[in-house]
Structure formats: structure tokens, C-alpha cells
Coordinates of C-alpha atoms and ligand atoms in Angstrom, one line a residue:
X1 CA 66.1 109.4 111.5
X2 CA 67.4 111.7 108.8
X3 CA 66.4 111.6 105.2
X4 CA 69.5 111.1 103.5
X5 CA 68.1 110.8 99.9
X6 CA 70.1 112.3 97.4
X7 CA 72.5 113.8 100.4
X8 CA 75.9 114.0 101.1
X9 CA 77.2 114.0 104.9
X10 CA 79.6 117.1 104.9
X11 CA 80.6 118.6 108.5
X12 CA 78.5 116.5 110.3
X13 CA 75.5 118.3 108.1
X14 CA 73.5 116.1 105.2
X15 CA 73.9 118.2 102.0
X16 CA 72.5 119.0 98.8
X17 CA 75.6 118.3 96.0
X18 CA 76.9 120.8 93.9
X19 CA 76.2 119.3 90.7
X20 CA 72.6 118.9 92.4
X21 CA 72.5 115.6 90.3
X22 CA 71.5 112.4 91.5
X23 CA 72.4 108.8 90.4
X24 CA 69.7 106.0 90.6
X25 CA 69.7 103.3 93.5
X26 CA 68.8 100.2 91.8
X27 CA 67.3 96.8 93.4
X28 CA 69.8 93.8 91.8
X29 CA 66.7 91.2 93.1
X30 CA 64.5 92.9 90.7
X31 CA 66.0 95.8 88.9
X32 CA 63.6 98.4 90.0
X33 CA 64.7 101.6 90.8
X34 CA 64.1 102.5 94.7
X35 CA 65.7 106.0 95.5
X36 CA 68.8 108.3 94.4
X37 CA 71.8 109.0 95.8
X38 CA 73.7 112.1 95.5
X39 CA 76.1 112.9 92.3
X40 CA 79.2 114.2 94.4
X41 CA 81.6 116.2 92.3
X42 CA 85.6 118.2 92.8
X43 CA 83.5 121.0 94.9
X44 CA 81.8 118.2 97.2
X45 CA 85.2 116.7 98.2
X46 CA 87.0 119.8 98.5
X47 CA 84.7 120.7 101.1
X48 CA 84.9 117.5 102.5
X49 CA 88.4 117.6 102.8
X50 CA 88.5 121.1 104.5
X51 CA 85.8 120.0 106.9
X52 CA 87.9 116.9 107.4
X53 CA 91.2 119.0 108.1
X54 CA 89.4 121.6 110.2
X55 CA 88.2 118.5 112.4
X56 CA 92.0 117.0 112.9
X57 CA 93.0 120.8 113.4
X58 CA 89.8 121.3 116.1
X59 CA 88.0 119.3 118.7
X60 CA 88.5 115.7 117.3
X61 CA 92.2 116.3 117.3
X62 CA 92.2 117.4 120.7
X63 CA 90.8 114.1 122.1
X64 CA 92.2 111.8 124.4
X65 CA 92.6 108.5 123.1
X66 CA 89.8 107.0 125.8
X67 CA 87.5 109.4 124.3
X68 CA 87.9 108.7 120.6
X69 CA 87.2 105.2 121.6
X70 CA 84.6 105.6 123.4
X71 CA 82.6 107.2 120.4
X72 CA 83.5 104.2 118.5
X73 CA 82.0 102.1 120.6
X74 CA 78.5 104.0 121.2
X75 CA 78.8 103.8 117.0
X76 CA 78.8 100.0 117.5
X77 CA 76.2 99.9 120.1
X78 CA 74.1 102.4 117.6
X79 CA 74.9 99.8 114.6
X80 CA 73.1 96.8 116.6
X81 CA 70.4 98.4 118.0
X82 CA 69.4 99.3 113.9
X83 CA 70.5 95.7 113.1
X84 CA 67.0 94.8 111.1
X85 CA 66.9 97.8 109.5
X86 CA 71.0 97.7 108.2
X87 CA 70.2 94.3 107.2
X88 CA 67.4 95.2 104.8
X89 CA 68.9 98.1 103.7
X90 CA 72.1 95.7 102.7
X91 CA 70.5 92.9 101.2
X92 CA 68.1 94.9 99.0
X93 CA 71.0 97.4 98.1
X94 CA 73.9 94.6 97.4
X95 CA 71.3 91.8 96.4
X96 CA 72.7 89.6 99.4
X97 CA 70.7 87.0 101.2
X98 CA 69.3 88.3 104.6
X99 CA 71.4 85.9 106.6
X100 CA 74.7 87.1 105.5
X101 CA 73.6 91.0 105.0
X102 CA 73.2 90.3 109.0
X103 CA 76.6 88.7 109.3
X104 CA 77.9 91.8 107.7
X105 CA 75.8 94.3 110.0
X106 CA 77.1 92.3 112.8
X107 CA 80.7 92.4 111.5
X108 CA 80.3 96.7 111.3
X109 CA 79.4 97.1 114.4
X110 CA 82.5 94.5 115.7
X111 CA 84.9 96.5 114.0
X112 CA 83.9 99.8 116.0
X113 CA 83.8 97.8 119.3
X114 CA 87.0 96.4 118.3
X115 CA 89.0 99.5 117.3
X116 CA 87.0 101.2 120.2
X117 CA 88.9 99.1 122.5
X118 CA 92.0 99.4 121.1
X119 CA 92.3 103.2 120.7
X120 CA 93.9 103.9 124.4
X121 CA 96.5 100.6 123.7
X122 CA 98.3 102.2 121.0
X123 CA 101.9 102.5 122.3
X124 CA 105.4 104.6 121.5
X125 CA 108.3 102.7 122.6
X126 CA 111.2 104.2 124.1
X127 CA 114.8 103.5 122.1
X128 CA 118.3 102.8 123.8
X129 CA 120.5 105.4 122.3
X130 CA 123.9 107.3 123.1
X131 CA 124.8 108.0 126.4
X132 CA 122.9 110.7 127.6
X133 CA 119.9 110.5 125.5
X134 CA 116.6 109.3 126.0
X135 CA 114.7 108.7 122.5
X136 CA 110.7 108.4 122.3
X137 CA 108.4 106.8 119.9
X138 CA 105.1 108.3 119.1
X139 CA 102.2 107.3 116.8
X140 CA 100.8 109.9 115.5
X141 CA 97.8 110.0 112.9
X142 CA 98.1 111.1 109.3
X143 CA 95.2 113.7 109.0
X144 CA 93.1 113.3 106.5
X145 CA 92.5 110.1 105.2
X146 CA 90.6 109.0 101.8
X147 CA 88.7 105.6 101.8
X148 CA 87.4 104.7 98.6
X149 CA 85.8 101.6 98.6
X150 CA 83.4 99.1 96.3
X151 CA 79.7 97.6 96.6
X152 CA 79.8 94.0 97.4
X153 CA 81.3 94.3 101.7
X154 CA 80.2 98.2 102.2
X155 CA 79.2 97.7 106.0
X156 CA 82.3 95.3 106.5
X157 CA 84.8 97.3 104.3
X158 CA 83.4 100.5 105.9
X159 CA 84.0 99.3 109.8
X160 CA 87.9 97.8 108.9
X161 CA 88.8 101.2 107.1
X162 CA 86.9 103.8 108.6
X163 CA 87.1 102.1 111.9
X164 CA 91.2 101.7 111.8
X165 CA 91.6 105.4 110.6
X166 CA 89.3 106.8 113.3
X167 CA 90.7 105.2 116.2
X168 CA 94.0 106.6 115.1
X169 CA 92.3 110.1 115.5
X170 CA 92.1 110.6 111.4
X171 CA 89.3 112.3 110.3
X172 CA 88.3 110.5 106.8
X173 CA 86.6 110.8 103.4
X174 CA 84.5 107.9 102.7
X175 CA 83.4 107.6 98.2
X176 CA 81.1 104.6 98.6
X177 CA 80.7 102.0 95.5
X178 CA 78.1 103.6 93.3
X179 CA 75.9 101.1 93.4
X180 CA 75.1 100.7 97.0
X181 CA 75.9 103.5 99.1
X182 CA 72.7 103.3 101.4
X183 CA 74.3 101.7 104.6
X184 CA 77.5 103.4 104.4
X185 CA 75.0 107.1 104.2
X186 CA 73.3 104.8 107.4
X187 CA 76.8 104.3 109.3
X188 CA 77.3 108.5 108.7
X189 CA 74.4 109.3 110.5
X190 CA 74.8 107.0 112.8
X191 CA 77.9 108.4 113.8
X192 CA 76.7 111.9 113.9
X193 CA 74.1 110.5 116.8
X194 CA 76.9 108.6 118.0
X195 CA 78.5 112.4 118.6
X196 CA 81.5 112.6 116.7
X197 CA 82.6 116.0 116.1
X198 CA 81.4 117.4 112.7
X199 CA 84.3 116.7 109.6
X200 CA 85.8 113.7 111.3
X201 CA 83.4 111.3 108.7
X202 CA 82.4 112.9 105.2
X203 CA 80.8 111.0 102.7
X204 CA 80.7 112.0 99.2
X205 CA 78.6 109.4 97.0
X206 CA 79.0 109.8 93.4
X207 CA 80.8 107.8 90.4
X208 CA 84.5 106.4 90.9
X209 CA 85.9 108.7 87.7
X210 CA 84.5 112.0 89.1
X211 CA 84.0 112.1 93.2
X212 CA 86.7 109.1 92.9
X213 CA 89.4 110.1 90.9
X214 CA 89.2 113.9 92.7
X215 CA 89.5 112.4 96.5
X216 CA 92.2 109.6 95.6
X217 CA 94.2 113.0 93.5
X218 CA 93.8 115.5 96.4
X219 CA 97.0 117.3 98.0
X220 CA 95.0 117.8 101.2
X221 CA 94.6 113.8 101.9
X222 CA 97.3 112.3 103.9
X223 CA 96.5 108.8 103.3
X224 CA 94.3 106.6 101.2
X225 CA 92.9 102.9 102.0
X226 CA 91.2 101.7 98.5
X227 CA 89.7 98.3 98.2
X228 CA 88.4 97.3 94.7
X229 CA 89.7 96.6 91.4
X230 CA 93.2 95.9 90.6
X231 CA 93.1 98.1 87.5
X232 CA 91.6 100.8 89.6
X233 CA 94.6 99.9 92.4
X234 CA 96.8 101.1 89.9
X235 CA 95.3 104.7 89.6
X236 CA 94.9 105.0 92.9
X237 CA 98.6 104.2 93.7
X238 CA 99.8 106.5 91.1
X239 CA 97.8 109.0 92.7
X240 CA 99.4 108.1 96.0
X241 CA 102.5 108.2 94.6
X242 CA 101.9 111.6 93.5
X243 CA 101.4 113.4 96.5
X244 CA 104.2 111.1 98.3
X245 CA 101.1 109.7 100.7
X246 CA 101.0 105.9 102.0
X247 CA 98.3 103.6 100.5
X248 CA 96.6 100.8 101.3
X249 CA 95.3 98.5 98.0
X250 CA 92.9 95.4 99.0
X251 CA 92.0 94.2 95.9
X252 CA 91.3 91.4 94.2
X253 CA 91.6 87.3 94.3
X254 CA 91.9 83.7 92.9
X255 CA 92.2 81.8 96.1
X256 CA 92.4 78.4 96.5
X257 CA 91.9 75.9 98.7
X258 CA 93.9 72.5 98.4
X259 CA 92.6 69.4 99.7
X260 CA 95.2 66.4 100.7
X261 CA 93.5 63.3 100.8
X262 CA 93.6 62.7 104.5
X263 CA 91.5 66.0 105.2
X264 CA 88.6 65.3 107.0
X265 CA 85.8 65.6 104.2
X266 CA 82.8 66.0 106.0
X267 CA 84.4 69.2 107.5
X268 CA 85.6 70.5 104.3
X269 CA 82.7 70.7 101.9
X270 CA 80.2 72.8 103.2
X271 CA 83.8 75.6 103.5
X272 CA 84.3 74.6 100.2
X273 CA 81.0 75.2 98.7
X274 CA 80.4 78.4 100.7
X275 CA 83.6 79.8 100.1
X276 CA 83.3 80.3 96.5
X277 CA 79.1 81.1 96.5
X278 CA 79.5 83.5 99.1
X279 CA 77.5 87.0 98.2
X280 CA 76.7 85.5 94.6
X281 CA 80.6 84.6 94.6
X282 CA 81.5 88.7 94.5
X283 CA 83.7 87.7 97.3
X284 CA 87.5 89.1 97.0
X285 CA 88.4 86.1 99.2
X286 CA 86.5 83.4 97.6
X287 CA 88.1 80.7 97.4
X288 CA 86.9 80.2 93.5
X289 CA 89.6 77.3 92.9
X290 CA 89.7 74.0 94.8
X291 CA 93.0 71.9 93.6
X292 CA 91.9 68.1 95.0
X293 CA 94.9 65.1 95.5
X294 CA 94.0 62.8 92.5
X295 CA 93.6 59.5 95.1
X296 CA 90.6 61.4 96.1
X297 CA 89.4 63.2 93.0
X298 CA 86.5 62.0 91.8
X299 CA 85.2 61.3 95.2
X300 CA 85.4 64.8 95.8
X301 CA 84.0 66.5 92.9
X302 CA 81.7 63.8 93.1
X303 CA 80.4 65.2 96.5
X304 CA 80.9 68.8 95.3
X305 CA 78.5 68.2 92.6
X306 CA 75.7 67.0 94.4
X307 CA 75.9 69.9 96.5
X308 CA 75.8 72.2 93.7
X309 CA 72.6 70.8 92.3
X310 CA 71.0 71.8 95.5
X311 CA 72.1 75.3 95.2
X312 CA 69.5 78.1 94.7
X313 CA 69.9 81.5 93.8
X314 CA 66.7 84.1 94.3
X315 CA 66.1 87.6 95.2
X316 CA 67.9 88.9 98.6
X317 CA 64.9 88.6 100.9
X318 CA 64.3 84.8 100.0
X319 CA 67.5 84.5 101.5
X320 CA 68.5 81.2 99.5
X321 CA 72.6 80.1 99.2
X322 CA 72.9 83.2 96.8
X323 CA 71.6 86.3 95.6
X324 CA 71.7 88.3 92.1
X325 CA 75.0 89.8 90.8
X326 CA 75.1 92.8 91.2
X327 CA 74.4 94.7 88.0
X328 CA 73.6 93.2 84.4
X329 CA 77.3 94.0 83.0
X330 CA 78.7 92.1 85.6
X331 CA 76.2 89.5 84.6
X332 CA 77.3 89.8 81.1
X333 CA 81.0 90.1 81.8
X334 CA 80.3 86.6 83.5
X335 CA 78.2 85.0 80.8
X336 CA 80.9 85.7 78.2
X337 CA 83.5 83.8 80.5
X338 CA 81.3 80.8 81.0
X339 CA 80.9 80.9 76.9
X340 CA 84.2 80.8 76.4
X341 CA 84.6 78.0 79.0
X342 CA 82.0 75.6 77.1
X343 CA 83.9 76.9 73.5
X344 CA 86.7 75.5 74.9
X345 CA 85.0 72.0 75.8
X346 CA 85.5 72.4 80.0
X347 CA 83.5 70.2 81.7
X348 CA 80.8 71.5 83.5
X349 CA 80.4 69.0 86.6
X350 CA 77.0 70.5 88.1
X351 CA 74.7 73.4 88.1
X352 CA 72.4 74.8 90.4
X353 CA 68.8 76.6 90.0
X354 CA 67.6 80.1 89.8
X355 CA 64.1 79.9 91.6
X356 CA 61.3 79.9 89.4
X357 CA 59.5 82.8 90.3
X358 CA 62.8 85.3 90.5
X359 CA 62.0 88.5 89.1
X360 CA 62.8 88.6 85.1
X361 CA 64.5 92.0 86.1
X362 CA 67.2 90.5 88.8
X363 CA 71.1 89.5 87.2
X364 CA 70.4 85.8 88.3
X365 CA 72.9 83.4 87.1
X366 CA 73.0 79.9 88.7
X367 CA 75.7 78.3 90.5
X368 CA 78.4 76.3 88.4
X369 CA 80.8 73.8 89.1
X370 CA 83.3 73.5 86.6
X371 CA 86.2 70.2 86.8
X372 CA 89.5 69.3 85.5
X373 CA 90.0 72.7 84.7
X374 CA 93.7 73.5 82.9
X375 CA 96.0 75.7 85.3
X376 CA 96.2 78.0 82.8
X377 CA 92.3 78.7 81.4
X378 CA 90.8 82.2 82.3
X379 CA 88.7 80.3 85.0
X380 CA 91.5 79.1 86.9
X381 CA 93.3 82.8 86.4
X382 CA 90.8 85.4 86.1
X383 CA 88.6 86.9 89.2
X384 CA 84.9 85.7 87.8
X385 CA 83.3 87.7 90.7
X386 CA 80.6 84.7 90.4
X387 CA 79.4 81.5 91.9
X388 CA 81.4 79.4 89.5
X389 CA 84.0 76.9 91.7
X390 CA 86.7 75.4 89.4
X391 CA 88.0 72.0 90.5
X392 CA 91.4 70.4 89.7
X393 CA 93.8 67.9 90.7
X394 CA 97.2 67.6 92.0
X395 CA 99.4 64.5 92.5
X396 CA 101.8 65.7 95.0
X397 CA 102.2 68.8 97.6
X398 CA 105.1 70.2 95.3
X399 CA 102.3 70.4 92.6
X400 CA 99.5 71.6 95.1
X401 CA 101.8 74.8 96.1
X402 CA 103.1 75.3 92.3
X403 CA 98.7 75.4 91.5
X404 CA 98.3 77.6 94.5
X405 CA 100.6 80.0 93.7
X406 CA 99.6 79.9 89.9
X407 CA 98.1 82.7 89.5
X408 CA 98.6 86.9 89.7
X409 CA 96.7 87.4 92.9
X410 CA 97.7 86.4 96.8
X411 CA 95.2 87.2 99.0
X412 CA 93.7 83.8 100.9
X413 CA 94.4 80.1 100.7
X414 CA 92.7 77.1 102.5
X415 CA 95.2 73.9 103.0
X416 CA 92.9 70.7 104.3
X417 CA 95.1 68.0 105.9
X418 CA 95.4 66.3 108.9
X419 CA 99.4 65.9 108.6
X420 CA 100.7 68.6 111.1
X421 CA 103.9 68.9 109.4
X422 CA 102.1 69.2 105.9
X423 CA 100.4 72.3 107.5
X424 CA 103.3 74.4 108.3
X425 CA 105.3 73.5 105.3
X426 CA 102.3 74.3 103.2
X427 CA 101.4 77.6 104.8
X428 CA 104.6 78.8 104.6
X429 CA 105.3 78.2 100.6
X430 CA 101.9 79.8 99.9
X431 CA 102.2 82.9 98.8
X432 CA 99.0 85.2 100.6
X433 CA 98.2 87.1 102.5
X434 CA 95.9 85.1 104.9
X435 CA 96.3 81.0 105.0
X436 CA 93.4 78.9 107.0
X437 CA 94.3 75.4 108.1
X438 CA 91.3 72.9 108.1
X439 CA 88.8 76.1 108.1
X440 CA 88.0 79.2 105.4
X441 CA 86.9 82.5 106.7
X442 CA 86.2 84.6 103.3
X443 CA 88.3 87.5 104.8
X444 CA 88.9 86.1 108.1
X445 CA 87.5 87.8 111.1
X446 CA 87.7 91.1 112.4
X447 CA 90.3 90.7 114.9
X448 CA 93.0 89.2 112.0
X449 CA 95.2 91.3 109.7
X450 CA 93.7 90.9 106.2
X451 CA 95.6 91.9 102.6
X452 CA 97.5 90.5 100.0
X453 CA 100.7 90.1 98.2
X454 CA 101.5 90.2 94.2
X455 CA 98.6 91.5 92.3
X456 CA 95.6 91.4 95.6
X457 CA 97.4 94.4 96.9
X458 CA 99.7 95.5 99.7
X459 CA 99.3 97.1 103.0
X460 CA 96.5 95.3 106.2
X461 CA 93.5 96.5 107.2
X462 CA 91.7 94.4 110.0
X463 CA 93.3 93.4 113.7
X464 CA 95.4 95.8 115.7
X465 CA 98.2 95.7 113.1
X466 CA 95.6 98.0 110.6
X467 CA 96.6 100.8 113.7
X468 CA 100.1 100.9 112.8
X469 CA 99.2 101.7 108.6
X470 CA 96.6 104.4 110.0
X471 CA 99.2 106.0 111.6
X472 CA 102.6 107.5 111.2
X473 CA 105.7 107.1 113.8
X474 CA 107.5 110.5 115.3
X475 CA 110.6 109.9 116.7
X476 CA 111.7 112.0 119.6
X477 CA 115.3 112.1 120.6
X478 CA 116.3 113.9 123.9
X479 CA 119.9 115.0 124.9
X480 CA 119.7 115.7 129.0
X481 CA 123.2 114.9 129.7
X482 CA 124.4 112.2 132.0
Ligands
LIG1 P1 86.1 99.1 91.3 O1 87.6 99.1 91.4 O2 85.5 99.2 90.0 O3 85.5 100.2 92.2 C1 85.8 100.4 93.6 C2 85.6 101.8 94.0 O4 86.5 102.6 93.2 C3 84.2 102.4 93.7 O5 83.9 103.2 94.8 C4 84.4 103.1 92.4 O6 83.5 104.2 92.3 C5 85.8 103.7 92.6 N1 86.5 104.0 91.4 C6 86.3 103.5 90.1 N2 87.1 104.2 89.2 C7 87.8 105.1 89.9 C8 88.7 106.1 89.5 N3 89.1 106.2 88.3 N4 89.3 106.9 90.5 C9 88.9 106.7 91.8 N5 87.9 105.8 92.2 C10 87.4 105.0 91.3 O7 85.7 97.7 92.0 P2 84.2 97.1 92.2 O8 83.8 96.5 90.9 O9 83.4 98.1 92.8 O10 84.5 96.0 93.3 C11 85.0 94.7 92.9 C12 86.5 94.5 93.1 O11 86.8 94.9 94.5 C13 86.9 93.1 93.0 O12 88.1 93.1 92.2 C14 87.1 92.6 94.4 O13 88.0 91.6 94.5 C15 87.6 93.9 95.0 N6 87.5 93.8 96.5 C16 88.6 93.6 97.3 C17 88.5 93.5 98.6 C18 89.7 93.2 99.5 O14 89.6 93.5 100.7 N7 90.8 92.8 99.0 C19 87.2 93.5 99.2 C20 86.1 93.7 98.4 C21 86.3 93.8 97.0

């Protein structure tokens, strides 16, 4: 195995940066520093970007469909057979409980069998036209494509955008989150065992506002997939907008998940509990709002609280319910909101605990249930990126949709009712981009087109559909005569 400290993956080759700077790699569990990554700068994705066009331009873009996807899938089969060591490498770099840094290994290497599979099943369509025409459909793939993504889902985020844009025969720039780029420098050189031609998958590591903001302004990158921030969504569609090149923004969330009083409880509540703790709650799909029918409200928080007080947060490799955040400003940032929330008299219904002998260096913060929060309050409108679940009620389904859809994000709801009608009426009214009847899947499964609507972003990544963004049609019109 390469040694990929301080390294950038450049034409198939680990590199030294220009800048020759390196960033730390800090442990979230502890707040040790374990390695350094590379400090990529405008030189390092230039060269990326050639090497990336000279790929699409050479062998890669000579490939047969079949072929492509059949390096896709030797990636997956290369993913799982280093599934203990992606999953340390995950938990200690994000600060996520073992068990779900290997739900996220496992979910990698699912993308790349999945898009493997699909490569060769991409069709054209033929068009009836004029009389003596026959017209042609072809998908064709951008070119180069820039995928700039965050630190809380890099394997998962890494296989749905990477995955999509290879299969289409893209060759791609990947700018990891700063603060955990180790598995996505593991996926690189995985795929250059794999055998993928050198430039098809480039990764420059580095900081958002230098490596970053040169990829996502580049005239040589034909598309971009960004998933992050919703203030850094709007750079990166200005950039887009720039260079007149598609985007794709999966950003952030409020989700919530409504509970009608004939739902079957038992079911519900360990969705609803995991569904806003999940990874420490740094979940763009968490569902961090539950709105409850008042009939069964204080049965329900009830029962929500007492599974709170069990929760535990600890370093990654404990592997308890959750994890540290992931850096102490995000720990501030969500100290300050849980201040204001107790300033502002909200009733805090339970708590959990942060393990006695955590590390005092880890961004620990325990598990908070919150009740009878007002529609309006920051912690029913603003993305915490915590595990802090805020509870309220509704009285009637027009109420439960007008909560629901109270907020500037769309990305995933959870409806909870037995009443088949109910279902259909409800998922249609709400407005996201993903709705899960009498189940929660924090971004939903592999196979299932994922994004959002209003402020969570526009565009899918995830499920064949993902094929059709990573790609651009070419319409071929033929005159032959009669
Ligand atoms: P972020 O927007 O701060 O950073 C995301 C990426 O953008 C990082 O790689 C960062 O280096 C880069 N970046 C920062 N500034 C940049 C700039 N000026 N130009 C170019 N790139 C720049 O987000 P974050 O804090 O890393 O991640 C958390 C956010 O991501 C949350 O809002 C979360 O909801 C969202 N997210 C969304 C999804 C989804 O699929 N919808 C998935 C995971 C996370």
C-alpha cells in the first residue's frame, strides 16, 4: 500500500503539492494530531484538470461502456476486501462509531457495484420525426467533472458522486472536506490498483477557499456535483453559472418526521431516535424535527425521553449511539444555539451522557431532547448539525404539512400512519426531495435518487437517475429520404 501522507493523487501518480504545505489530520475522539494531508493549491488543480482532460481525450474515453463498468466493479470488490481498515480509517478521521463508519464502507463499495452495473444500460432513444428522417438520442459524458464535497459522509458522498460521473465515462476532480480526507486519498488508490487509467480520478486535498474555490471557478471543468453548505452552494453555483456548466448542490436539512396517532409506535421510535443522532447528528438528512398529533403527545415524548437518557456519546472506537462533533467550532457553534434555547425558557425534555472516561480533548456534547418547541425558534429552523431532536405537536394533518414544510430546506420527510390514504395525500403535499412512509433512511439507499428542493439544493445524485445529470444528451437527426 502507498503512503499517501501529505500526497496528492495527480495522473494516477501520488504527488508532492506545490505549495509543499501540509494541513494537520486531527482525531475529533481525542484531538490529537495523527498525520498531514497535503495543502493543494491553483497549480495542483490545474494539473489535475489537464490530467483529467488528457484522460477523457485518451484511453478512458475510448472505453466501451462494459469496460468502464467493469473497473467500477473491481473498485467495489477492492473497497470490501479493505473493509476493516476503511472503517478505522473513517471512524478515527470523522469521529463516527465503528458500526456506522462500516455501514458507510459498505455503502462505497455498493455505489461502485451499482454504477458498475449500470454503465452498459445507459440508453439513446430514437425520436419519430418528419418523413424521411430518422433522429437519434445519445448520452454523452461532460468531461471533466469537479466534485467538491464535505467531512461527515466522505466514503458514501464519494461512491454517489464519483461513482455516477465515472460510469458516465467523466474523468473527475475530487477536493475532499479538510478535515477528513484519509479514505477518500484510500478510494484513489484503490482505484489506481483497481486499473483505471491515470487522470480519470485526481484528488487535490487542501482548504475549500484555495484548492476549493480554484476547482469549482475552472473554465476546463464541465460539470460540478458540490455537497455541503448552503452558503457555500451559493458560490459554487455562481461559479457554475459562470462558466455556463450544470451543477449539482446537495446541501443542507431540517427534516421532519410527523407522527399521526395511529402509527405504529414501537416501530417508529428507534427511526426516530436514530434519525436525528446519526453521526453525532451531522447528518444532512436527519430528521432533527419530530411534529407528534397532540392525542398522542405526551405519550410520545414521553417515550422519546427515556430513550434519550440512555444515549451515550464516546470516542469513535467505543462505538456507542454517537461520536464527537467534528471540530471544536462546530462544538461551539452548537453550544451557543443550545444557550440561546435555555435563554429563551425551551424545555429541555431529556439528556443523554458523555462517557466518563472520554478524552478531555474530543468535541463531546451529549444528546438533547428539546419539546414543545415554537415553529418559528432557530431549533426548529436552523441546521444544528448535532444530536439535538426537537419535538412538537400538531392537531390536524393540514397543521402537520404547514410544520413540515416550515422551514427553508426540503430534503427528507418521514410520515408515520397506518391510514393508506393519509400516506399518499401527505407525501404528496410535502415538499422534499425524498419522503419515507412508516420507515427513515437518513439519505435513503444507494439504489434511490437523493436531493432536495428550496434551500437543500437541486439536481440527484444516487439511483440510475444520477446517470442522466452525469451526462449530457446529443441529438442526432438523419435525412435518408423515403
Ligand atoms: P462546507 O460547505 O463548509 O464545506 C464543504 C466543502 O466545500 C469542503 O470540501 C470545503 O473545503 C469546501 N469549500 C468551503 N468553502 C469553499 C469555497 N469558498 N469554494 C469552494 N469550496 C469550498 O460544508 P461542511 O461543513 O463541510 O459540511 C456540512 C454541510 O454539508 C451541512 O450543511 C450538511 O447538511 C451538508 N451536507 C449535505 C449533504 C447532502 O447530500 N445534501 C450530505 C452531507 C452534508
Amino acid at each position: 500500500m502507498q503512503n499517501f501522507e501529505g500526497k496528492i493523487l495527480i495522473n494516477g501518480a501520488w504527488q508532492t503539492p506545490d505549495s509543499g504545505e501540509t494541513l494537520p489530520v486531527i482525531d475529533p475522539s481525542d484531538g490529537s494530531e495523527y498525520g498531514r494531508i497535503a495543502r493543494g493549491s491553483a497549480v495542483d488543480i490545474e494539473r489535475a484538470v489537464l490530467s483529467a482532460q488528457n484522460a477523457v481525450d485518451g484511453e478512458w474515453g475510448k472505453l466501451i461502456p462494459v469496460e468502464r463498468g467493469r473497473l467500477l466493479q473491481k473498485l467495489s470488490v477492492l473497497i470490501l476486501l479493505h473493509e476493516d481498515e476503511l472503517t478505522e480509517m473513517e471512524a478515527r478521521d470523522v469521529g463516527k462509531p465503528l458500526r456506522q463508519a462500516r455501514m458507510d464502507v459498505k455503502a462505497c463499495a455498493r455505489y461502485f457495484e451499482f454504477y458498475g452495473g449500470a454503465a452498459d444500460k445507459v440508453h439513446g432513444e430514437t425520436i419519430p420525426y418528419l418523413d424521411g428522417y430518422t433522429v437519434l438520442t445519445f448520452r454523452e459524458p461532460h468531461g471533466v467533472t469537479g466534485h467538491v464535497i464535505p467531512w461527515n459522509y466522505p466514503l458514501q458522498i464519494i461512491g454517489r458522486t464519483v461513482g455516477g460521473a465515472l460510469t458516465m465515462g467523466n474523468a473527475c476532480v475530487l477536493k475532499p472536506g479538510e478535515e477528513a480526507s484519509q479514505t477518500a486519498l484510500m478510494v484513489g488508490e484503490l482505484a489506481t490498483q483497481a486499473g483505471f487509467p491515470p487522470g480519470v480520478f485526481n484528488i487535490v486535498t487542501g482548504l475549500g477557499e484555495e484548492a476549493g474555490d480554484v476547482l469549482i471557478n475552472h473554465s476546463g471543468v464541465h460539470h460540478l456535483s458540490f455537497t455541503g453548505s448552503t452558503e457555500v452552494g451559493a458560490l459554487v453555483q455562481q461559479a457554475a453559472a459562470k462558466n455556463a456548466v450544470p451543477v449539482t448542490l446537495e446541501l443542507g436539512g431540517k427534516s421532519p418526521q410527523v407522527v399521526f396517532s395511529d402509527a405504529d409506535l414501537d416501530k417508529a421510535l428507534p427511526f426516530l431516535v436514530n434519525a436525528s443522532i446519526q453521526n453525532c447528528g451531522q447528518t444532512c438528512s436527519a430528521a432533527s424535527r419530530v411534529l407528534v398529533e397532540q392525542s398522542i403527545y405526551e405519550n410520545l415524548t414521553l417515550r422519546l425521553a427515556e430513550e434519550f437518557t440512555l444515549l451515550q456519546a464516546g470516542p469513535a472506537f467505543r462505538d456507542l449511539d454517537c461520536g464527537p462533533l467534528i471540530s471544536p467550532e462546530q462544538q461551539v457553534r452548537l453550544e451557543k444555539y443550545l444557550e440561546q434555547a435555555k435563554a429563551d425558557g425551551l424545555n429541555f425534555a431529556a439528556e443523554g451522557e458523555i462517557v466518563y472516561d472520554a478524552p478531555s480533548g474530543g468535541n463531546y456534547v451529549k444528546p438533547m431532547l428539546i419539546r414543545d418547541v415554537p415553529p418559528d425558534h432557530v431549533v426548529a429552523q436552523v441546521e444544528l448539525f448535532g444530536p439535538v431532536l426537537a419535538v412538537m405537536p400538531f392537531q390536524d394533518e393540514d397543521e402537520a404539512v404547514e410544520l413540515a414544510n416550515g422551514t427553508p430546506f426540503g430534503l427528507v420527510s418521514g410520515i408515520w400512519t397506518k391510514d393508506g390514504a393519509r400516506q399518499f395525500r401527505m407525501a404528496k403535499k410535502l415538499k422534499s426531495g425524498q419522503v419515507f412512509i412508516n420507515n427513515y433512511g437518513a439519505g435513503g439507499g444507494v439504489e434511490l435518487p437523493f436531493g432536495g428542493v428550496k434551500l437543500s439544493g437541486h439536481g440527484r445524485e444516487k439511483g440510475f437517475e444520477a446517470l442522466y445529470g452525469f451526462s449530457v444528451t446529443k441529438t442526432i437527426a438523419i435525412q435518408h429520404g423515403k
